CSV table of C-alpha atoms in Angstrom, one decimal:
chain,number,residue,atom,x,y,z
A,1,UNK,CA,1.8,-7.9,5.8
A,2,UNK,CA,-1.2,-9.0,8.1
A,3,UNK,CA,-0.2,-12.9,8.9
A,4,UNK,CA,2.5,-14.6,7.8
A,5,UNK,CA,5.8,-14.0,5.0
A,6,UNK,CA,6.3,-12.8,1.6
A,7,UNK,CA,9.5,-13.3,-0.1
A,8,UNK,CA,10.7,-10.7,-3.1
A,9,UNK,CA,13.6,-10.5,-5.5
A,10,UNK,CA,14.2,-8.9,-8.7
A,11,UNK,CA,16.7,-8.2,-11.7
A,12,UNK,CA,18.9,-5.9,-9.8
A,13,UNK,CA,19.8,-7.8,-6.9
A,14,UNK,CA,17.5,-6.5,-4.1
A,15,UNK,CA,16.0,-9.1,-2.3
A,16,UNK,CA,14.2,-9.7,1.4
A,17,UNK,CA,11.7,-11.1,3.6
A,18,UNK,CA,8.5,-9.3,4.8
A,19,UNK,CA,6.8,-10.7,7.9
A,20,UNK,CA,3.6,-9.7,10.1
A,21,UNK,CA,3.6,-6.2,10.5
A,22,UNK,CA,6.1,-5.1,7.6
A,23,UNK,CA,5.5,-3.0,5.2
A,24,UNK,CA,7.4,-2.7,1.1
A,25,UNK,CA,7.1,0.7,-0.6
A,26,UNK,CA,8.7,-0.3,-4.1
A,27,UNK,CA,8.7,2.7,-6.9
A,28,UNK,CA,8.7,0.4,-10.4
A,29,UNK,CA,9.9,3.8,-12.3
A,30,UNK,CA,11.1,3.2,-15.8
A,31,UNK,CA,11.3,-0.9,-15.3
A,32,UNK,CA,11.8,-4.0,-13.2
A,33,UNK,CA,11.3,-7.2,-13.2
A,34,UNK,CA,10.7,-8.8,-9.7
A,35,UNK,CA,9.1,-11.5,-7.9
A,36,UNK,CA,6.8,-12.2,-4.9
A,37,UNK,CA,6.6,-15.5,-3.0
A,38,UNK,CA,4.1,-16.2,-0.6
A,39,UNK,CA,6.1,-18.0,2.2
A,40,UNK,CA,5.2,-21.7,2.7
A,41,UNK,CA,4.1,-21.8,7.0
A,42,UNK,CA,5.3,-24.6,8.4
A,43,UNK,CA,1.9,-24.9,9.9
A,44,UNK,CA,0.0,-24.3,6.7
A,45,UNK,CA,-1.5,-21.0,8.1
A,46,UNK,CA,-2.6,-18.4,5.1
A,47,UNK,CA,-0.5,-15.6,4.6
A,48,UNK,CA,-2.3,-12.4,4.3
A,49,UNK,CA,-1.7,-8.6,3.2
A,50,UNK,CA,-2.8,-5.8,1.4
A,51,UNK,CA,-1.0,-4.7,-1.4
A,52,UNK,CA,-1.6,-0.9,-3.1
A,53,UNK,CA,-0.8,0.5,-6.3
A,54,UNK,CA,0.1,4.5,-6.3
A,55,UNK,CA,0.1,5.8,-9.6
A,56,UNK,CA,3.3,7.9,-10.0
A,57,UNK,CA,3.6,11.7,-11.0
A,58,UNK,CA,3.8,11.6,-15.3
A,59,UNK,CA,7.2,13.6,-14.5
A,60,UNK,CA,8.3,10.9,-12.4
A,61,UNK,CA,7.5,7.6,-14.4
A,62,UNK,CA,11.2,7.5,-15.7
A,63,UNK,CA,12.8,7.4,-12.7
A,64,UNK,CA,14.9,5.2,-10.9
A,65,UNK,CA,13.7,1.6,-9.4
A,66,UNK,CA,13.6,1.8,-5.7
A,67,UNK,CA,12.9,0.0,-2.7
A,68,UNK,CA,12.2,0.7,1.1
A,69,UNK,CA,11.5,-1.7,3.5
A,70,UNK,CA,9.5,-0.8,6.4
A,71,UNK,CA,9.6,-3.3,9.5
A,72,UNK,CA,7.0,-3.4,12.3
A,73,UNK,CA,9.0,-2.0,15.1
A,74,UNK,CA,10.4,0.9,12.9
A,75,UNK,CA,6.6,2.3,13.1
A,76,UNK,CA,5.5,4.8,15.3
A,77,UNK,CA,2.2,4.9,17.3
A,78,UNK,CA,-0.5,7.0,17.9
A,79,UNK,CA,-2.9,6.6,20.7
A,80,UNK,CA,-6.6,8.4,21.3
A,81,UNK,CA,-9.5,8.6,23.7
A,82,UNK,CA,-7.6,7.2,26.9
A,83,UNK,CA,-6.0,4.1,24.8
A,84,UNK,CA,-8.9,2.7,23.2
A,85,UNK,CA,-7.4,4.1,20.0
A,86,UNK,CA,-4.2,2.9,18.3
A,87,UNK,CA,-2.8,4.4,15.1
A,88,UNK,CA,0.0,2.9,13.8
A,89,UNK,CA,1.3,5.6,11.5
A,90,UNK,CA,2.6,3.9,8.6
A,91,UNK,CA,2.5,7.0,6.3
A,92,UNK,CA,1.4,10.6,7.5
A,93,UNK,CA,0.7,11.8,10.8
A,94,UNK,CA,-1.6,11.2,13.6
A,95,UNK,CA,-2.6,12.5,17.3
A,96,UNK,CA,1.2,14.3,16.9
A,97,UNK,CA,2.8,11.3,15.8
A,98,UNK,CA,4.8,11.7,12.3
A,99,UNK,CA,5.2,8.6,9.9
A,100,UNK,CA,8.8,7.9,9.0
A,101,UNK,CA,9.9,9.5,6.2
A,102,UNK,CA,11.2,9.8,2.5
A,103,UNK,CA,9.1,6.3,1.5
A,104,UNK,CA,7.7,7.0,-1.6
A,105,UNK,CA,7.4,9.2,-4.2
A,106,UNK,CA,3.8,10.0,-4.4
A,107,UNK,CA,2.3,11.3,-1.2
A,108,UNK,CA,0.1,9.1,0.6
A,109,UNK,CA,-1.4,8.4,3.9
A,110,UNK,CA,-1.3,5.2,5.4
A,111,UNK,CA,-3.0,4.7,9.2
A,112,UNK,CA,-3.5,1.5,10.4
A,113,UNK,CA,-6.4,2.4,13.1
A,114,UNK,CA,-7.3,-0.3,16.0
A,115,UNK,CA,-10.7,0.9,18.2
A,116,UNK,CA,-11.6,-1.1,21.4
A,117,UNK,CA,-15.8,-1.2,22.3
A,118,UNK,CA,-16.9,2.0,23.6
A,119,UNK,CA,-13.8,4.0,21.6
A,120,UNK,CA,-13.6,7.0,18.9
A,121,UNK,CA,-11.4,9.0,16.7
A,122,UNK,CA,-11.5,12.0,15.0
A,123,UNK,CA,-8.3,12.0,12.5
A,124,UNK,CA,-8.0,14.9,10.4
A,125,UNK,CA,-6.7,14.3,6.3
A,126,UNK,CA,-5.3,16.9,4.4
A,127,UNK,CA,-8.2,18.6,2.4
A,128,UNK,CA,-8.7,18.1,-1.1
A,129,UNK,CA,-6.8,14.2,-1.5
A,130,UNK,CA,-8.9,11.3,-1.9
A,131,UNK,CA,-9.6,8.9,1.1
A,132,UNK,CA,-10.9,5.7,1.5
A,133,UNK,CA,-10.8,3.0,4.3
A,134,UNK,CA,-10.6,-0.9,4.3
A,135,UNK,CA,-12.1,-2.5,7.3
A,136,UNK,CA,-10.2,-5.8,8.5
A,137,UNK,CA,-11.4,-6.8,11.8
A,138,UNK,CA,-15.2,-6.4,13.7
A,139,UNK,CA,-17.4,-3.6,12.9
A,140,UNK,CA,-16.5,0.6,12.3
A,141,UNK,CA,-18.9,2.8,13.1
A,142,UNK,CA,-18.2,5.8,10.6
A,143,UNK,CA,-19.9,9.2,10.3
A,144,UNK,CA,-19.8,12.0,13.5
A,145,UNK,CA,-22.3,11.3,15.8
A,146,UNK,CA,-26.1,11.0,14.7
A,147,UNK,CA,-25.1,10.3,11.3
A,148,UNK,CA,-23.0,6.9,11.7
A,149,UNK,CA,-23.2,4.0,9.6
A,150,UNK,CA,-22.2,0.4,10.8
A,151,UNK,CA,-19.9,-1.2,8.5
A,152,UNK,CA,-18.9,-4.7,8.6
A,153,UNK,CA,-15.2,-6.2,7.7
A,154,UNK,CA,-13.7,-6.7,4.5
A,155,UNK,CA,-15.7,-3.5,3.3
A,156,UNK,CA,-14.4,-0.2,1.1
A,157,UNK,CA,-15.9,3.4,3.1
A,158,UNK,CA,-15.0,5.8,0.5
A,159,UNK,CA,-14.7,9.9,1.7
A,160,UNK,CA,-15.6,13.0,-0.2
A,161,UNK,CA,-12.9,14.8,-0.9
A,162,UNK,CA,-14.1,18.1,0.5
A,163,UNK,CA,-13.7,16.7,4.3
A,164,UNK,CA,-11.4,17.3,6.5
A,165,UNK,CA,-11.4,15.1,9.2
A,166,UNK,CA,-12.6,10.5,9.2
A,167,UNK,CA,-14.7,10.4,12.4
A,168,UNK,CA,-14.6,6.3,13.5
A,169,UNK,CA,-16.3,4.6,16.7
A,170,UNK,CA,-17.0,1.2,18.0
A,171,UNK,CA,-20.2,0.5,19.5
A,172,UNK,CA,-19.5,-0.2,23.3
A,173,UNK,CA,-21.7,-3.2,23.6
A,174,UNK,CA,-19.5,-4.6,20.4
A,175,UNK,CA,-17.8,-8.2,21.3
A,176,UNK,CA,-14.8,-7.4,19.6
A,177,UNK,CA,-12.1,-4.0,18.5
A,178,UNK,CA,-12.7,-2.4,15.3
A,179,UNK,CA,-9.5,-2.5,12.6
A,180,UNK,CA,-9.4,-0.7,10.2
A,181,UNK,CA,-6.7,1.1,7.4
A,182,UNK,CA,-6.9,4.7,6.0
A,183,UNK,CA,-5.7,5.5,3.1
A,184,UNK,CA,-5.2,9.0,1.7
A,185,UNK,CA,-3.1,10.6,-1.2
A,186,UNK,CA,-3.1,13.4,-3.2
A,187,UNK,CA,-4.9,13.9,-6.7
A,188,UNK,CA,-2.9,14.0,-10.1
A,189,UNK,CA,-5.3,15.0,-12.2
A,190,UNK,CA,-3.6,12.8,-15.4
A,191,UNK,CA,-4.4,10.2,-17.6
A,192,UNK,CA,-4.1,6.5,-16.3
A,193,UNK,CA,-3.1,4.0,-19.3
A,194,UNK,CA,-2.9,0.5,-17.6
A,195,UNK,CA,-1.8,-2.6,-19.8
A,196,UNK,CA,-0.5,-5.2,-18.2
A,197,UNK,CA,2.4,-4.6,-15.7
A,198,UNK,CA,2.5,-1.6,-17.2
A,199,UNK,CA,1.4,1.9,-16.1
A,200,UNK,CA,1.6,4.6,-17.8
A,201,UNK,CA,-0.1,8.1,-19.3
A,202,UNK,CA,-0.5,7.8,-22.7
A,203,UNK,CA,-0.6,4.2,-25.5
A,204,UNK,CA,2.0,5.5,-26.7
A,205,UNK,CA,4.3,5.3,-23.8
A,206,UNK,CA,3.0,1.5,-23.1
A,207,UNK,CA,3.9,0.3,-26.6
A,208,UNK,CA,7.0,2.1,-25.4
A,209,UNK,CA,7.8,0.2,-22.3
A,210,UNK,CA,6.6,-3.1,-24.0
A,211,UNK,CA,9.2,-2.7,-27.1
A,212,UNK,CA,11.9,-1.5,-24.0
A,213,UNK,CA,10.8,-4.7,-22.4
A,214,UNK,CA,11.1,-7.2,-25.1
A,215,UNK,CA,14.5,-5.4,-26.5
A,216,UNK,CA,16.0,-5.0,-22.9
A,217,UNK,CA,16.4,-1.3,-23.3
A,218,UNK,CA,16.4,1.4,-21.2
A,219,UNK,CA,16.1,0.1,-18.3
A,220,UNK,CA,15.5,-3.6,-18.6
A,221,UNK,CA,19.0,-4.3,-19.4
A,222,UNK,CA,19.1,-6.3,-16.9
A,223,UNK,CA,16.2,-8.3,-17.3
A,224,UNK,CA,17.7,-10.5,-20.3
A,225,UNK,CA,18.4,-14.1,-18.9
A,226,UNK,CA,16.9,-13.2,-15.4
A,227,UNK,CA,15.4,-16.1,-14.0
A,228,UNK,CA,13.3,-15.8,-10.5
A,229,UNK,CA,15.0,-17.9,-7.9
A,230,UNK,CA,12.4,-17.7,-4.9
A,231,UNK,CA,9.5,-19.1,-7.6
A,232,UNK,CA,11.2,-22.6,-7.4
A,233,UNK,CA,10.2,-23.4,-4.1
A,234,UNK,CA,6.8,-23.6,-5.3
A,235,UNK,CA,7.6,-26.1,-7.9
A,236,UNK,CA,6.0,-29.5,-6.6
């Protein structure tokens, strides 16, 4: 979460607040239903995030819903180049600093990378996952040295797989700190089948999960009569 709140619930009873700074790793598995509210600022300020969907292992699809909250102050941080870097390492490592661990199924890398004018950083990825980043504040310089390119915020900079290593810099005569989130995981090499909520590997297995669905089988039990109660606040 950027700015602001985000309210969740679902069939089973979990339920929470996310504010600026926090971070939800939920694994859907074999079913849930859920909700998320935007929280209503008492001084009508936006509230903005990022929200990523990790496809998960086929072994894996059946497996138990689960849920990890991550707040702010549970992240650790990385610093670079004589503190004009920041790395706040959501997910992975970086400059020696591990993530916390155990929060989702699939590996991914999550670094949430803050450069100040006249600052640079070398992070190294493992080699062979895909990588991409997603620039949210002033401009990123990205490419080593004599083969940057200027990109501007709210853009995608997608990485070949066969690097190593996401070289970043922000121009010293730049009027503002470059932000920026890397995002890394590693290649399944299966079948996507997307209808819907639902995500699966085959048609089959999504004609599955909607017949589960609408009967309240395996694993939507619990989803007969569920009614979202965070929803209603948004009514009027």
């Amino acid at each position: 979460m950027l700015n602001g709140a985000f309210d969740h619930e679902d069939f089973a009873g979990n339920k929470g607040t996310i504010n600026s700074g926090d971070l939800q790793f939920m694994t859907a598995g074999r079913g849930v239903m859920h909700a998320e509210m935007p929280r209503q600022n008492a001084d009508g300020s936006a509230n903005v995030g990022l929200q990523l969907w990790v496809d998960l292992p086929k072994e894996l699809k059946m497996t138990e819903p689960r849920y990890r909250d991550l707040r702010a102050g549970e992240i650790p941080i990385a610093t670079a180049d004589d503190g004009k870097v920041t790395v706040k390492v959501i997910s992975g490592q970086s400059h020696g600093v591990d993530s916390v661990r155990d929060l989702a199924y699939t590996p991914v890398w999550i670094l949430d990378v803050e450069i100040k004018p006249g600052g640079k950083i070398a992070q190294p990825l493992p080699k062979g996952w895909n990588a991409f980043a997603y620039t949210l504040e002033g401009q990123t310089l990205f490419g080593p040295e004599g083969q940057q390119q200027p990109v501007e915020q709210f853009h995608n900079v997608v990485f070949e797989a066969d690097g190593e290593v996401v070289h970043a810099a922000v121009d010293a005569g730049a009027e503002k700190n470059g932000r920026f989130v890397i995002i890394a995981g590693t290649p399944l090499d299966q079948k996507v089948v997307q209808y819907g909520p639902f995500v699966l590997s085959s048609q089959e297995e999504v004609y599955q999960a909607f017949m589960d669905y609408q009967t309240h089988s395996n694993g939507f039990e619990r989803a007969k009569d569920w009614k979202s109660e965070i929803g209603k606040s948004m009514i009027n």
